Amino acid sequence: MDDLRDKYIDLIADAADEAGLEDIRVAAVGKKGEVALKMRELGKMTPEERQVAGPALNALKDEINSALTAKKAALADAALDARLRSEWLDVTLPTRPQRRGTIHPISQVTEEVTAIFAEMGFSVAEGPRIDTDWYNFDALNIPGHHPARAEMDTFYMHRADGDNRPPHVLRTHTSPVQIRSMEATGAPTRIICPGGVYRADYDQTHTPMFHQVEGLAIDRDISMANLKWVLEEFVKSYFEVDGVDLRFRASHFPFTEPSAEVDIRCSWEGGTLKVGEGDDWLEILGSGMVHPKVLEAGGIDPAEWQGFAFGMGIDRIAMLKYGVPDLRAFFDSDLRWLRHYGFAALDVPTLHGGLSR
Ligand code: DAH
């Protein structure tokens, strides 16, 4: 029994891991282990022999079991120590420099514009970029023969041979969303719609895809005075200046009557744009009172309701505010350009927190 004891106590002491220890346990005190086999021999002994051997075997079993338990705990401690050693890290090290993505100026400006108009009670509406020519033209009082259709360099979608329905178009402006939101909510309403628009045009200030923001406010007694105030507030907030001078120039759009193009006073002195001072004027948007036919197309009674609308180029006001000389660069996906003109991802523009900082 002493041999058995010494053998297992040594084996346990030398066990390298828990799996090895378990093998030893099975071999020693498992159901068919050596100690169990010895216990079976008790049956063949005389009662006197049994009285000595029985307690001795039980004591041996207990001793091996406690050695196993102690060794198991020691192995677990050692494993934890090893793990703590290998997973050690120096939390005082500086962080690695990281290449961070940036918010594209178009997205940034869209957020800025949205924040400003949200403050004035405008919600954001959306419409499809592929639309019918009814929404893009007819409903906006631009009938088939109207020269505005040709001027807009429209992209027409191809129809299958024999399909004679009028083609879909890539929307040439965000104005069709006026009709869609009138249909959706009726009057009164106050929405802006920022989004992508398309025209077949390409030079330093034109790209085939660009962005506009449409504005629409309809109520019983909305006038040009409201339009003027809203636009002045917008321009002041957007360009982050205290005073602006707006000039309303009589113009013509089929979907507004009267119509006005709006210019802001600015100076180009020293090659940089300053808004609110100087003797130059910069056109930034088209606007007017919504034409009765447009209200009707949107299902709103022009005898009861009236309102103003405006349309502004997002890319254009982004170029002006952030000094981007060539519109095409917006869509080149040049990483160096994006890092230079991009905005920090977590700087969400708000009126109280600052638009662009
Ligand atoms: N849709 C016009 C364009 O793309 C811009 C515009 C002008 C929108 C006057 C309006 C508006 O809502 O009233 O050039």
Short mmCIF file of C-alpha atoms in Angstrom, two decimals, residues 182-306:
data_model
loop_
_atom_site.label_atom_id
_atom_site.label_comp_id
_atom_site.label_asym_id
_atom_site.label_seq_id
_atom_site.Cartn_x
_atom_site.Cartn_y
_atom_site.Cartn_z
CA MET A 182 -48.42 67.88 -50.87
CA GLU A 183 -50.03 64.57 -51.84
CA ALA A 184 -48.74 62.89 -48.70
CA THR A 185 -49.60 65.48 -46.06
CA GLY A 186 -51.86 68.09 -47.66
CA ALA A 187 -51.88 71.64 -46.28
CA PRO A 188 -50.57 73.21 -44.14
CA THR A 189 -47.06 71.91 -44.62
CA ARG A 190 -43.46 72.96 -44.13
CA ILE A 191 -40.75 70.75 -45.60
CA ILE A 192 -37.31 70.80 -47.07
CA CYS A 193 -36.02 68.10 -49.35
CA PRO A 194 -32.28 67.72 -49.79
CA GLY A 195 -31.11 65.20 -52.35
CA GLY A 196 -29.31 64.21 -55.53
CA VAL A 197 -30.45 65.45 -58.96
CA TYR A 198 -29.18 64.78 -62.50
CA ARG A 199 -28.51 66.75 -65.66
CA ALA A 200 -26.35 66.01 -68.70
CA ASP A 201 -23.77 68.71 -68.09
CA TYR A 202 -20.08 68.69 -67.21
CA ASP A 203 -17.62 71.51 -66.53
CA GLN A 204 -15.96 73.26 -63.59
CA THR A 205 -19.30 74.17 -62.02
CA HIS A 206 -21.51 71.39 -63.41
CA THR A 207 -21.53 67.64 -62.84
CA PRO A 208 -24.10 65.13 -64.19
CA MET A 209 -25.13 64.37 -60.60
CA PHE A 210 -25.37 67.14 -58.04
CA HIS A 211 -27.48 68.10 -55.05
CA GLN A 212 -30.27 70.51 -54.30
CA VAL A 213 -32.40 71.37 -51.35
CA GLU A 214 -36.04 72.20 -52.01
CA GLY A 215 -38.13 74.20 -49.57
CA LEU A 216 -41.90 74.38 -49.39
CA ALA A 217 -44.17 76.18 -46.91
CA ILE A 218 -47.92 76.20 -47.38
CA ASP A 219 -50.51 77.80 -45.17
CA ARG A 220 -53.51 80.12 -45.45
CA ASP A 221 -51.66 83.43 -45.45
CA ILE A 222 -48.01 82.81 -46.31
CA SER A 223 -46.44 85.61 -48.35
CA MET A 224 -43.18 86.66 -50.01
CA ALA A 225 -42.37 88.45 -46.73
CA ASN A 226 -42.22 85.10 -44.95
CA LEU A 227 -40.03 83.76 -47.73
CA LYS A 228 -37.66 86.69 -47.38
CA TRP A 229 -37.36 86.32 -43.61
CA VAL A 230 -36.80 82.56 -43.78
CA LEU A 231 -34.10 82.94 -46.42
CA GLU A 232 -32.35 85.73 -44.53
CA GLU A 233 -32.32 83.65 -41.36
CA PHE A 234 -31.01 80.72 -43.33
CA VAL A 235 -28.19 82.62 -45.03
CA LYS A 236 -27.07 84.25 -41.76
CA SER A 237 -26.98 80.91 -39.95
CA TYR A 238 -25.43 79.01 -42.80
CA PHE A 239 -22.59 81.44 -43.52
CA GLU A 240 -22.22 82.05 -39.77
CA VAL A 241 -22.35 85.86 -40.09
CA ASP A 242 -24.47 88.39 -38.19
CA GLY A 243 -25.77 90.43 -41.08
CA VAL A 244 -26.58 89.64 -44.68
CA ASP A 245 -27.99 91.63 -47.52
CA LEU A 246 -30.30 89.73 -49.84
CA ARG A 247 -31.41 90.92 -53.26
CA PHE A 248 -34.61 89.53 -54.74
CA ARG A 249 -34.39 89.71 -58.53
CA ALA A 250 -37.57 89.21 -60.52
CA SER A 251 -37.26 86.01 -62.50
CA HIS A 252 -39.34 83.29 -64.05
CA PHE A 253 -39.98 79.70 -63.07
CA PRO A 254 -43.00 77.81 -64.40
CA PHE A 255 -43.87 76.53 -60.91
CA THR A 256 -43.89 79.87 -59.08
CA GLU A 257 -45.70 83.16 -59.58
CA PRO A 258 -44.25 85.62 -58.84
CA SER A 259 -40.72 84.22 -59.03
CA ALA A 260 -37.49 85.61 -57.69
CA GLU A 261 -33.88 84.68 -57.84
CA VAL A 262 -32.03 85.54 -54.68
CA ASP A 263 -28.54 87.01 -54.56
CA ILE A 264 -26.44 87.68 -51.48
CA ARG A 265 -24.08 90.62 -51.02
CA CYS A 266 -20.48 89.49 -50.95
CA SER A 267 -16.91 90.51 -51.57
CA TRP A 268 -14.20 88.60 -53.39
CA GLU A 269 -11.42 90.81 -52.12
CA GLY A 270 -8.08 89.03 -52.01
CA GLY A 271 -9.62 86.05 -53.78
CA THR A 272 -11.64 84.86 -50.79
CA LEU A 273 -15.36 85.13 -50.49
CA LYS A 274 -16.83 87.20 -47.67
CA VAL A 275 -20.58 87.14 -47.24
CA GLY A 276 -22.44 90.23 -46.01
CA GLU A 277 -19.99 92.88 -47.21
CA GLY A 278 -18.60 94.28 -50.49
CA ASP A 279 -20.17 95.27 -53.79
CA ASP A 280 -20.62 91.93 -55.51
CA TRP A 281 -23.76 89.82 -55.68
CA LEU A 282 -23.85 86.07 -55.72
CA GLU A 283 -26.87 84.14 -56.93
CA ILE A 284 -27.70 81.33 -54.55
CA LEU A 285 -31.23 80.16 -55.23
CA GLY A 286 -34.51 80.34 -57.09
CA SER A 287 -37.80 80.91 -55.30
CA GLY A 288 -41.31 82.27 -55.47
CA MET A 289 -44.93 81.83 -54.51
CA VAL A 290 -46.16 78.37 -55.47
CA HIS A 291 -48.17 78.54 -58.73
CA PRO A 292 -51.89 77.70 -58.27
CA LYS A 293 -51.59 74.98 -60.91
CA VAL A 294 -48.84 73.34 -58.85
CA LEU A 295 -50.99 73.42 -55.72
CA GLU A 296 -53.80 71.84 -57.73
CA ALA A 297 -51.50 69.14 -59.06
CA GLY A 298 -50.60 68.35 -55.45
CA GLY A 299 -54.27 68.11 -54.51
CA ILE A 300 -54.39 71.39 -52.60
CA ASP A 301 -57.10 74.01 -53.18
CA PRO A 302 -55.41 77.25 -54.34
CA ALA A 303 -58.46 79.25 -53.27
CA GLU A 304 -57.76 78.31 -49.68
CA TRP A 305 -54.00 77.83 -49.46
CA GLN A 306 -50.88 79.52 -50.70
#
